[in-house]
Amino acid sequence: MHLIKLAVGVEDFDHLARLQKQRMATFVAQGQSANPRHFTRMKPKREAELLNGGSIYWVIKGAIRARQELLAFESYTDEEGVKRCVMVLSPDLVATQNRA
């Protein structure tokens, strides 16, 4: 099982890779793990299935252009007290064939 997410504001595969590397450097500087993360509102209901070899597929400019393995889901509460979900991803960003 996999997830498909829009990479809003991302121009192409290389842009996504650069953004994630910058964020990973920030995480390391803060003493956190270097794995990229995606923050979302809802934790998936089928978490176990997604973590059993699932990936997140990134839609960039209307086409699926990249994939990353899902490693974990973590919960956190934002500064307004709202519970959120963090998807922890593999640092390996894989280019895919463009598919609408």
PDB file of N, CA and C in Angstrom:
ATOM      1  N   MET A   1       0.841  -1.163   0.000  1.00  0.00           N
ATOM      2  CA  MET A   1       0.000   0.000   0.000  1.00  0.00           C
ATOM      3  C   MET A   1       0.894   1.237   0.000  1.00  0.00           C
ATOM      4  N   HIS A   2       0.439   2.272  -0.711  1.00  0.00           N
ATOM      5  CA  HIS A   2       1.229   3.486  -0.875  1.00  0.00           C
ATOM      6  C   HIS A   2       0.350   4.715  -0.693  1.00  0.00           C
ATOM      7  N   LEU A   3       0.993   5.855  -0.510  1.00  0.00           N
ATOM      8  CA  LEU A   3       0.311   7.145  -0.442  1.00  0.00           C
ATOM      9  C   LEU A   3       0.750   8.002  -1.617  1.00  0.00           C
ATOM     10  N   ILE A   4      -0.138   8.863  -2.067  1.00  0.00           N
ATOM     11  CA  ILE A   4       0.186   9.849  -3.093  1.00  0.00           C
ATOM     12  C   ILE A   4      -0.042  11.223  -2.476  1.00  0.00           C
ATOM     13  N   LYS A   5       0.983  12.084  -2.561  1.00  0.00           N
ATOM     14  CA  LYS A   5       0.895  13.420  -1.975  1.00  0.00           C
ATOM     15  C   LYS A   5       1.365  14.459  -2.993  1.00  0.00           C
ATOM     16  N   LEU A   6       0.745  15.622  -2.948  1.00  0.00           N
ATOM     17  CA  LEU A   6       1.164  16.730  -3.787  1.00  0.00           C
ATOM     18  C   LEU A   6       2.379  17.418  -3.171  1.00  0.00           C
ATOM     19  N   ALA A   7       3.377  17.676  -3.982  1.00  0.00           N
ATOM     20  CA  ALA A   7       4.550  18.433  -3.542  1.00  0.00           C
ATOM     21  C   ALA A   7       4.303  19.884  -3.958  1.00  0.00           C
ATOM     22  N   VAL A   8       3.554  20.606  -3.136  1.00  0.00           N
ATOM     23  CA  VAL A   8       3.126  21.964  -3.455  1.00  0.00           C
ATOM     24  C   VAL A   8       4.327  22.901  -3.471  1.00  0.00           C
ATOM     25  N   GLY A   9       4.436  23.699  -4.532  1.00  0.00           N
ATOM     26  CA  GLY A   9       5.518  24.673  -4.650  1.00  0.00           C
ATOM     27  C   GLY A   9       6.817  24.104  -5.164  1.00  0.00           C
ATOM     28  N   VAL A  10       6.845  22.818  -5.466  1.00  0.00           N
ATOM     29  CA  VAL A  10       8.062  22.165  -5.955  1.00  0.00           C
ATOM     30  C   VAL A  10       8.048  22.195  -7.480  1.00  0.00           C
ATOM     31  N   GLU A  11       9.173  22.581  -8.074  1.00  0.00           N
ATOM     32  CA  GLU A  11       9.269  22.731  -9.525  1.00  0.00           C
ATOM     33  C   GLU A  11       9.582  21.432 -10.255  1.00  0.00           C
ATOM     34  N   ASP A  12      10.473  20.605  -9.685  1.00  0.00           N
ATOM     35  CA  ASP A  12      10.870  19.361 -10.339  1.00  0.00           C
ATOM     36  C   ASP A  12      11.551  18.446  -9.312  1.00  0.00           C
ATOM     37  N   PHE A  13      11.980  17.286  -9.776  1.00  0.00           N
ATOM     38  CA  PHE A  13      12.605  16.302  -8.886  1.00  0.00           C
ATOM     39  C   PHE A  13      13.809  16.893  -8.163  1.00  0.00           C
ATOM     40  N   ASP A  14      14.681  17.583  -8.898  1.00  0.00           N
ATOM     41  CA  ASP A  14      15.893  18.147  -8.282  1.00  0.00           C
ATOM     42  C   ASP A  14      15.558  19.187  -7.221  1.00  0.00           C
ATOM     43  N   HIS A  15      14.514  19.965  -7.448  1.00  0.00           N
ATOM     44  CA  HIS A  15      14.085  20.957  -6.468  1.00  0.00           C
ATOM     45  C   HIS A  15      13.633  20.262  -5.176  1.00  0.00           C
ATOM     46  N   LEU A  16      12.844  19.184  -5.299  1.00  0.00           N
ATOM     47  CA  LEU A  16      12.416  18.426  -4.124  1.00  0.00           C
ATOM     48  C   LEU A  16      13.623  17.861  -3.378  1.00  0.00           C
ATOM     49  N   ALA A  17      14.584  17.322  -4.118  1.00  0.00           N
ATOM     50  CA  ALA A  17      15.790  16.767  -3.488  1.00  0.00           C
ATOM     51  C   ALA A  17      16.553  17.847  -2.724  1.00  0.00           C
ATOM     52  N   ARG A  18      16.695  19.033  -3.311  1.00  0.00           N
ATOM     53  CA  ARG A  18      17.399  20.133  -2.635  1.00  0.00           C
ATOM     54  C   ARG A  18      16.665  20.575  -1.368  1.00  0.00           C
ATOM     55  N   LEU A  19      15.342  20.709  -1.474  1.00  0.00           N
ATOM     56  CA  LEU A  19      14.555  21.108  -0.298  1.00  0.00           C
ATOM     57  C   LEU A  19      14.715  20.110   0.841  1.00  0.00           C
ATOM     58  N   GLN A  20      14.645  18.828   0.512  1.00  0.00           N
ATOM     59  CA  GLN A  20      14.768  17.817   1.560  1.00  0.00           C
ATOM     60  C   GLN A  20      16.161  17.811   2.176  1.00  0.00           C
ATOM     61  N   LYS A  21      17.204  18.005   1.375  1.00  0.00           N
ATOM     62  CA  LYS A  21      18.569  18.050   1.924  1.00  0.00           C
ATOM     63  C   LYS A  21      18.736  19.232   2.871  1.00  0.00           C
ATOM     64  N   GLN A  22      18.151  20.376   2.510  1.00  0.00           N
ATOM     65  CA  GLN A  22      18.220  21.547   3.386  1.00  0.00           C
ATOM     66  C   GLN A  22      17.513  21.268   4.709  1.00  0.00           C
ATOM     67  N   ARG A  23      16.339  20.670   4.634  1.00  0.00           N
ATOM     68  CA  ARG A  23      15.584  20.359   5.854  1.00  0.00           C
ATOM     69  C   ARG A  23      16.298  19.323   6.705  1.00  0.00           C
ATOM     70  N   MET A  24      16.915  18.319   6.059  1.00  0.00           N
ATOM     71  CA  MET A  24      17.646  17.300   6.815  1.00  0.00           C
ATOM     72  C   MET A  24      18.819  17.930   7.554  1.00  0.00           C
ATOM     73  N   ALA A  25      19.504  18.880   6.926  1.00  0.00           N
ATOM     74  CA  ALA A  25      20.616  19.577   7.587  1.00  0.00           C
ATOM     75  C   ALA A  25      20.111  20.344   8.808  1.00  0.00           C
ATOM     76  N   THR A  26      18.932  20.932   8.698  1.00  0.00           N
ATOM     77  CA  THR A  26      18.340  21.645   9.834  1.00  0.00           C
ATOM     78  C   THR A  26      18.016  20.676  10.962  1.00  0.00           C
ATOM     79  N   PHE A  27      17.442  19.518  10.626  1.00  0.00           N
ATOM     80  CA  PHE A  27      17.126  18.518  11.654  1.00  0.00           C
ATOM     81  C   PHE A  27      18.391  18.079  12.390  1.00  0.00           C
ATOM     82  N   VAL A  28      19.464  17.811  11.641  1.00  0.00           N
ATOM     83  CA  VAL A  28      20.721  17.379  12.263  1.00  0.00           C
ATOM     84  C   VAL A  28      21.263  18.478  13.166  1.00  0.00           C
ATOM     85  N   ALA A  29      21.200  19.732  12.723  1.00  0.00           N
ATOM     86  CA  ALA A  29      21.685  20.856  13.536  1.00  0.00           C
ATOM     87  C   ALA A  29      20.898  20.994  14.833  1.00  0.00           C
ATOM     88  N   GLN A  30      19.639  20.541  14.820  1.00  0.00           N
ATOM     89  CA  GLN A  30      18.798  20.593  16.020  1.00  0.00           C
ATOM     90  C   GLN A  30      18.918  19.333  16.865  1.00  0.00           C
ATOM     91  N   GLY A  31      19.821  18.417  16.469  1.00  0.00           N
ATOM     92  CA  GLY A  31      20.033  17.194  17.235  1.00  0.00           C
ATOM     93  C   GLY A  31      19.012  16.100  16.956  1.00  0.00           C
ATOM     94  N   GLN A  32      18.283  16.216  15.854  1.00  0.00           N
ATOM     95  CA  GLN A  32      17.284  15.211  15.485  1.00  0.00           C
ATOM     96  C   GLN A  32      17.856  14.277  14.423  1.00  0.00           C
ATOM     97  N   SER A  33      17.100  13.216  14.110  1.00  0.00           N
ATOM     98  CA  SER A  33      17.540  12.309  13.050  1.00  0.00           C
ATOM     99  C   SER A  33      17.485  13.037  11.715  1.00  0.00           C
ATOM    100  N   ALA A  34      18.293  12.594  10.767  1.00  0.00           N
ATOM    101  CA  ALA A  34      18.406  13.268   9.478  1.00  0.00           C
ATOM    102  C   ALA A  34      17.310  12.875   8.500  1.00  0.00           C
ATOM    103  N   ASN A  35      16.436  11.966   8.889  1.00  0.00           N
ATOM    104  CA  ASN A  35      15.411  11.520   7.953  1.00  0.00           C
ATOM    105  C   ASN A  35      14.458  12.650   7.586  1.00  0.00           C
ATOM    106  N   PRO A  36      14.101  12.743   6.293  1.00  0.00           N
ATOM    107  CA  PRO A  36      13.095  13.731   5.910  1.00  0.00           C
ATOM    108  C   PRO A  36      11.750  13.409   6.535  1.00  0.00           C
ATOM    109  N   ARG A  37      10.959  14.442   6.710  1.00  0.00           N
ATOM    110  CA  ARG A  37       9.641  14.266   7.317  1.00  0.00           C
ATOM    111  C   ARG A  37       8.617  15.057   6.518  1.00  0.00           C
ATOM    112  N   HIS A  38       7.395  14.547   6.528  1.00  0.00           N
ATOM    113  CA  HIS A  38       6.274  15.270   5.932  1.00  0.00           C
ATOM    114  C   HIS A  38       5.217  15.415   7.015  1.00  0.00           C
ATOM    115  N   PHE A  39       4.771  16.641   7.237  1.00  0.00           N
ATOM    116  CA  PHE A  39       3.793  16.935   8.282  1.00  0.00           C
ATOM    117  C   PHE A  39       2.406  16.993   7.657  1.00  0.00           C
ATOM    118  N   THR A  40       1.458  16.348   8.298  1.00  0.00           N
ATOM    119  CA  THR A  40       0.099  16.297   7.788  1.00  0.00           C
ATOM    120  C   THR A  40      -0.889  16.342   8.947  1.00  0.00           C
ATOM    121  N   ARG A  41      -2.159  16.530   8.630  1.00  0.00           N
ATOM    122  CA  ARG A  41      -3.164  16.648   9.689  1.00  0.00           C
ATOM    123  C   ARG A  41      -3.549  15.301  10.282  1.00  0.00           C
ATOM    124  N   MET A  42      -3.763  14.318   9.435  1.00  0.00           N
ATOM    125  CA  MET A  42      -4.347  13.056   9.884  1.00  0.00           C
ATOM    126  C   MET A  42      -3.351  11.901   9.790  1.00  0.00           C
ATOM    127  N   LYS A  43      -3.376  11.043  10.803  1.00  0.00           N
ATOM    128  CA  LYS A  43      -2.564   9.828  10.780  1.00  0.00           C
ATOM    129  C   LYS A  43      -3.333   8.775   9.977  1.00  0.00           C
ATOM    130  N   PRO A  44      -2.673   8.087   9.048  1.00  0.00           N
ATOM    131  CA  PRO A  44      -3.376   7.085   8.246  1.00  0.00           C
ATOM    132  C   PRO A  44      -3.971   5.976   9.114  1.00  0.00           C
ATOM    133  N   LYS A  45      -5.150   5.525   8.748  1.00  0.00           N
ATOM    134  CA  LYS A  45      -5.812   4.459   9.504  1.00  0.00           C
ATOM    135  C   LYS A  45      -5.175   3.106   9.258  1.00  0.00           C
ATOM    136  N   ARG A  46      -4.543   2.940   8.093  1.00  0.00           N
ATOM    137  CA  ARG A  46      -3.933   1.651   7.751  1.00  0.00           C
ATOM    138  C   ARG A  46      -2.413   1.733   7.885  1.00  0.00           C
ATOM    139  N   GLU A  47      -1.981   2.274   9.014  1.00  0.00           N
ATOM    140  CA  GLU A  47      -0.565   2.518   9.290  1.00  0.00           C
ATOM    141  C   GLU A  47       0.286   1.261   9.128  1.00  0.00           C
ATOM    142  N   ALA A  48      -0.139   0.143   9.698  1.00  0.00           N
ATOM    143  CA  ALA A  48       0.655  -1.092   9.643  1.00  0.00           C
ATOM    144  C   ALA A  48       0.901  -1.526   8.204  1.00  0.00           C
ATOM    145  N   GLU A  49      -0.118  -1.418   7.366  1.00  0.00           N
ATOM    146  CA  GLU A  49       0.036  -1.814   5.966  1.00  0.00           C
ATOM    147  C   GLU A  49       0.987  -0.869   5.223  1.00  0.00           C
ATOM    148  N   LEU A  50       0.897   0.417   5.515  1.00  0.00           N
ATOM    149  CA  LEU A  50       1.775   1.385   4.866  1.00  0.00           C
ATOM    150  C   LEU A  50       3.232   1.187   5.271  1.00  0.00           C
ATOM    151  N   LEU A  51       3.462   0.797   6.508  1.00  0.00           N
ATOM    152  CA  LEU A  51       4.830   0.608   6.986  1.00  0.00           C
ATOM    153  C   LEU A  51       5.414  -0.742   6.587  1.00  0.00           C
ATOM    154  N   ASN A  52       4.630  -1.567   5.952  1.00  0.00           N
ATOM    155  CA  ASN A  52       5.084  -2.876   5.489  1.00  0.00           C
ATOM    156  C   ASN A  52       5.492  -2.770   4.009  1.00  0.00           C
ATOM    157  N   GLY A  53       6.489  -1.918   3.730  1.00  0.00           N
ATOM    158  CA  GLY A  53       6.990  -1.765   2.374  1.00  0.00           C
ATOM    159  C   GLY A  53       6.330  -0.661   1.574  1.00  0.00           C
ATOM    160  N   GLY A  54       5.519   0.168   2.210  1.00  0.00           N
ATOM    161  CA  GLY A  54       4.834   1.243   1.501  1.00  0.00           C
ATOM    162  C   GLY A  54       5.724   2.452   1.258  1.00  0.00           C
ATOM    163  N   SER A  55       5.307   3.242   0.288  1.00  0.00           N
ATOM    164  CA  SER A  55       6.043   4.452  -0.081  1.00  0.00           C
ATOM    165  C   SER A  55       5.086   5.620  -0.209  1.00  0.00           C
ATOM    166  N   ILE A  56       5.667   6.805  -0.207  1.00  0.00           N
ATOM    167  CA  ILE A  56       4.921   8.009  -0.546  1.00  0.00           C
ATOM    168  C   ILE A  56       5.373   8.391  -1.955  1.00  0.00           C
ATOM    169  N   TYR A  57       4.417   8.591  -2.842  1.00  0.00           N
ATOM    170  CA  TYR A  57       4.695   9.009  -4.209  1.00  0.00           C
ATOM    171  C   TYR A  57       4.400  10.499  -4.302  1.00  0.00           C
ATOM    172  N   TRP A  58       5.374  11.267  -4.795  1.00  0.00           N
ATOM    173  CA  TRP A  58       5.265  12.715  -4.866  1.00  0.00           C
ATOM    174  C   TRP A  58       4.764  13.153  -6.232  1.00  0.00           C
ATOM    175  N   VAL A  59       3.680  13.944  -6.233  1.00  0.00           N
ATOM    176  CA  VAL A  59       3.137  14.530  -7.451  1.00  0.00           C
ATOM    177  C   VAL A  59       3.725  15.932  -7.584  1.00  0.00           C
ATOM    178  N   ILE A  60       4.444  16.144  -8.683  1.00  0.00           N
ATOM    179  CA  ILE A  60       5.080  17.427  -8.957  1.00  0.00           C
ATOM    180  C   ILE A  60       4.586  17.905 -10.317  1.00  0.00           C
ATOM    181  N   LYS A  61       3.965  19.085 -10.335  1.00  0.00           N
ATOM    182  CA  LYS A  61       3.452  19.658 -11.585  1.00  0.00           C
ATOM    183  C   LYS A  61       2.526  18.697 -12.321  1.00  0.00           C
ATOM    184  N   GLY A  62       1.648  18.022 -11.569  1.00  0.00           N
ATOM    185  CA  GLY A  62       0.618  17.185 -12.167  1.00  0.00           C
ATOM    186  C   GLY A  62       1.016  15.763 -12.520  1.00  0.00           C
ATOM    187  N   ALA A  63       2.240  15.367 -12.198  1.00  0.00           N
ATOM    188  CA  ALA A  63       2.679  14.003 -12.518  1.00  0.00           C
ATOM    189  C   ALA A  63       3.432  13.412 -11.335  1.00  0.00           C
ATOM    190  N   ILE A  64       3.301  12.104 -11.159  1.00  0.00           N
ATOM    191  CA  ILE A  64       4.087  11.404 -10.132  1.00  0.00           C
ATOM    192  C   ILE A  64       5.523  11.359 -10.631  1.00  0.00           C
ATOM    193  N   ARG A  65       6.438  11.935  -9.854  1.00  0.00           N
ATOM    194  CA  ARG A  65       7.826  12.047 -10.312  1.00  0.00           C
ATOM    195  C   ARG A  65       8.861  11.497  -9.337  1.00  0.00           C
ATOM    196  N   ALA A  66       8.415  11.145  -8.113  1.00  0.00           N
ATOM    197  CA  ALA A  66       9.380  10.668  -7.118  1.00  0.00           C
ATOM    198  C   ALA A  66       8.679   9.767  -6.110  1.00  0.00           C
ATOM    199  N   ARG A  67       9.494   8.962  -5.433  1.00  0.00           N
ATOM    200  CA  ARG A  67       8.979   8.042  -4.417  1.00  0.00           C
ATOM    201  C   ARG A  67       9.966   7.968  -3.271  1.00  0.00           C
ATOM    202  N   GLN A  68       9.419   7.784  -2.049  1.00  0.00           N
ATOM    203  CA  GLN A  68      10.242   7.566  -0.856  1.00  0.00           C
ATOM    204  C   GLN A  68       9.555   6.543   0.025  1.00  0.00           C
ATOM    205  N   GLU A  69      10.353   5.671   0.611  1.00  0.00           N
ATOM    206  CA  GLU A  69       9.818   4.658   1.521  1.00  0.00           C
ATOM    207  C   GLU A  69       9.330   5.318   2.806  1.00  0.00           C
ATOM    208  N   LEU A  70       8.191   4.855   3.288  1.00  0.00           N
ATOM    209  CA  LEU A  70       7.652   5.300   4.576  1.00  0.00           C
ATOM    210  C   LEU A  70       8.311   4.480   5.684  1.00  0.00           C
ATOM    211  N   LEU A  71       8.883   5.152   6.677  1.00  0.00           N
ATOM    212  CA  LEU A  71       9.579   4.455   7.765  1.00  0.00           C
ATOM    213  C   LEU A  71       8.795   4.440   9.070  1.00  0.00           C
ATOM    214  N   ALA A  72       8.056   5.522   9.346  1.00  0.00           N
ATOM    215  CA  ALA A  72       7.334   5.604  10.614  1.00  0.00           C
ATOM    216  C   ALA A  72       6.314   6.733  10.554  1.00  0.00           C
ATOM    217  N   PHE A  73       5.370   6.661  11.486  1.00  0.00           N
ATOM    218  CA  PHE A  73       4.412   7.740  11.708  1.00  0.00           C
ATOM    219  C   PHE A  73       4.538   8.151  13.161  1.00  0.00           C
ATOM    220  N   GLU A  74       4.649   9.452  13.399  1.00  0.00           N
ATOM    221  CA  GLU A  74       4.759   9.967  14.751  1.00  0.00           C
ATOM    222  C   GLU A  74       3.660  11.002  14.969  1.00  0.00           C
ATOM    223  N   SER A  75       3.218  11.118  16.191  1.00  0.00           N
ATOM    224  CA  SER A  75       2.212  12.118  16.535  1.00  0.00           C
ATOM    225  C   SER A  75       2.882  13.286  17.233  1.00  0.00           C
ATOM    226  N   TYR A  76       2.355  14.470  17.022  1.00  0.00           N
ATOM    227  CA  TYR A  76       2.818  15.631  17.766  1.00  0.00           C
ATOM    228  C   TYR A  76       1.663  16.624  17.872  1.00  0.00           C
ATOM    229  N   THR A  77       1.799  17.551  18.757  1.00  0.00           N
ATOM    230  CA  THR A  77       0.799  18.594  18.945  1.00  0.00           C
ATOM    231  C   THR A  77       1.422  19.919  18.549  1.00  0.00           C
ATOM    232  N   ASP A  78       0.755  20.645  17.653  1.00  0.00           N
ATOM    233  CA  ASP A  78       1.314  21.916  17.188  1.00  0.00           C
ATOM    234  C   ASP A  78       1.160  23.002  18.244  1.00  0.00           C
ATOM    235  N   GLU A  79       1.646  24.201  17.917  1.00  0.00           N
ATOM    236  CA  GLU A  79       1.645  25.307  18.879  1.00  0.00           C
ATOM    237  C   GLU A  79       0.249  25.780  19.252  1.00  0.00           C
ATOM    238  N   GLU A  80      -0.769  25.382  18.457  1.00  0.00           N
ATOM    239  CA  GLU A  80      -2.155  25.736  18.767  1.00  0.00           C
ATOM    240  C   GLU A  80      -2.885  24.630  19.516  1.00  0.00           C
ATOM    241  N   GLY A  81      -2.161  23.556  19.849  1.00  0.00           N
ATOM    242  CA  GLY A  81      -2.752  22.454  20.590  1.00  0.00           C
ATOM    243  C   GLY A  81      -3.470  21.418  19.738  1.00  0.00           C
ATOM    244  N   VAL A  82      -3.273  21.487  18.412  1.00  0.00           N
ATOM    245  CA  VAL A  82      -3.924  20.546  17.498  1.00  0.00           C
ATOM    246  C   VAL A  82      -3.000  19.360  17.243  1.00  0.00           C
ATOM    247  N   LYS A  83      -3.544  18.149  17.368  1.00  0.00           N
ATOM    248  CA  LYS A  83      -2.746  16.949  17.110  1.00  0.00           C
ATOM    249  C   LYS A  83      -2.516  16.798  15.614  1.00  0.00           C
ATOM    250  N   ARG A  84      -1.293  16.445  15.254  1.00  0.00           N
ATOM    251  CA  ARG A  84      -0.869  16.289  13.865  1.00  0.00           C
ATOM    252  C   ARG A  84      -0.109  14.973  13.712  1.00  0.00           C
ATOM    253  N   CYS A  85       0.234  14.656  12.463  1.00  0.00           N
ATOM    254  CA  CYS A  85       0.992  13.442  12.160  1.00  0.00           C
ATOM    255  C   CYS A  85       2.258  13.821  11.399  1.00  0.00           C
ATOM    256  N   VAL A  86       3.346  13.146  11.726  1.00  0.00           N
ATOM    257  CA  VAL A  86       4.606  13.310  11.010  1.00  0.00           C
ATOM    258  C   VAL A  86       4.917  11.988  10.328  1.00  0.00           C
ATOM    259  N   MET A  87       5.100  12.037   9.008  1.00  0.00           N
ATOM    260  CA  MET A  87       5.521  10.857   8.267  1.00  0.00           C
ATOM    261  C   MET A  87       7.038  10.909   8.165  1.00  0.00           C
ATOM    262  N   VAL A  88       7.714   9.908   8.715  1.00  0.00           N
ATOM    263  CA  VAL A  88       9.165   9.835   8.642  1.00  0.00           C
ATOM    264  C   VAL A  88       9.495   9.029   7.393  1.00  0.00           C
ATOM    265  N   LEU A  89      10.351   9.609   6.541  1.00  0.00           N
ATOM    266  CA  LEU A  89      10.647   9.029   5.241  1.00  0.00           C
ATOM    267  C   LEU A  89      12.100   8.584   5.143  1.00  0.00           C
ATOM    268  N   SER A  90      12.354   7.690   4.219  1.00  0.00           N
ATOM    269  CA  SER A  90      13.721   7.294   3.906  1.00  0.00           C
ATOM    270  C   SER A  90      14.435   8.481   3.269  1.00  0.00           C
ATOM    271  N   PRO A  91      15.721   8.650   3.526  1.00  0.00           N
ATOM    272  CA  PRO A  91      16.451   9.733   2.867  1.00  0.00           C
ATOM    273  C   PRO A  91      16.660   9.476   1.370  1.00  0.00           C
ATOM    274  N   ASP A  92      16.379   8.260   0.921  1.00  0.00           N
ATOM    275  CA  ASP A  92      16.556   7.914  -0.490  1.00  0.00           C
ATOM    276  C   ASP A  92      15.342   8.355  -1.298  1.00  0.00           C
ATOM    277  N   LEU A  93      15.520   9.396  -2.091  1.00  0.00           N
ATOM    278  CA  LEU A  93      14.478   9.912  -2.972  1.00  0.00           C
ATOM    279  C   LEU A  93      14.719   9.291  -4.342  1.00  0.00           C
ATOM    280  N   VAL A  94      13.736   8.556  -4.849  1.00  0.00           N
ATOM    281  CA  VAL A  94      13.879   7.800  -6.090  1.00  0.00           C
ATOM    282  C   VAL A  94      13.039   8.452  -7.183  1.00  0.00           C
ATOM    283  N   ALA A  95      13.675   8.759  -8.307  1.00  0.00           N
ATOM    284  CA  ALA A  95      12.937   9.307  -9.450  1.00  0.00           C
ATOM    285  C   ALA A  95      12.093   8.198 -10.063  1.00  0.00           C
ATOM    286  N   THR A  96      10.895   8.551 -10.497  1.00  0.00           N
ATOM    287  CA  THR A  96      10.005   7.600 -11.160  1.00  0.00           C
ATOM    288  C   THR A  96       9.756   8.087 -12.587  1.00  0.00           C
ATOM    289  N   GLN A  97       9.223   7.204 -13.413  1.00  0.00           N
ATOM    290  CA  GLN A  97       8.778   7.660 -14.721  1.00  0.00           C
ATOM    291  C   GLN A  97       7.599   8.587 -14.498  1.00  0.00           C
ATOM    292  N   ASN A  98       7.569   9.692 -15.227  1.00  0.00           N
ATOM    293  CA  ASN A  98       6.474  10.651 -15.065  1.00  0.00           C
ATOM    294  C   ASN A  98       5.158   9.974 -15.426  1.00  0.00           C
ATOM    295  N   ARG A  99       4.211  10.052 -14.511  1.00  0.00           N
ATOM    296  CA  ARG A  99       2.887   9.466 -14.741  1.00  0.00           C
ATOM    297  C   ARG A  99       1.839  10.422 -14.210  1.00  0.00           C
ATOM    298  N   ALA A 100       0.917  10.774 -15.087  1.00  0.00           N
ATOM    299  CA  ALA A 100      -0.135  11.725 -14.696  1.00  0.00           C
ATOM    300  C   ALA A 100      -1.024  11.131 -13.624  1.00  0.00           C
TER     301      ALA A 100
END
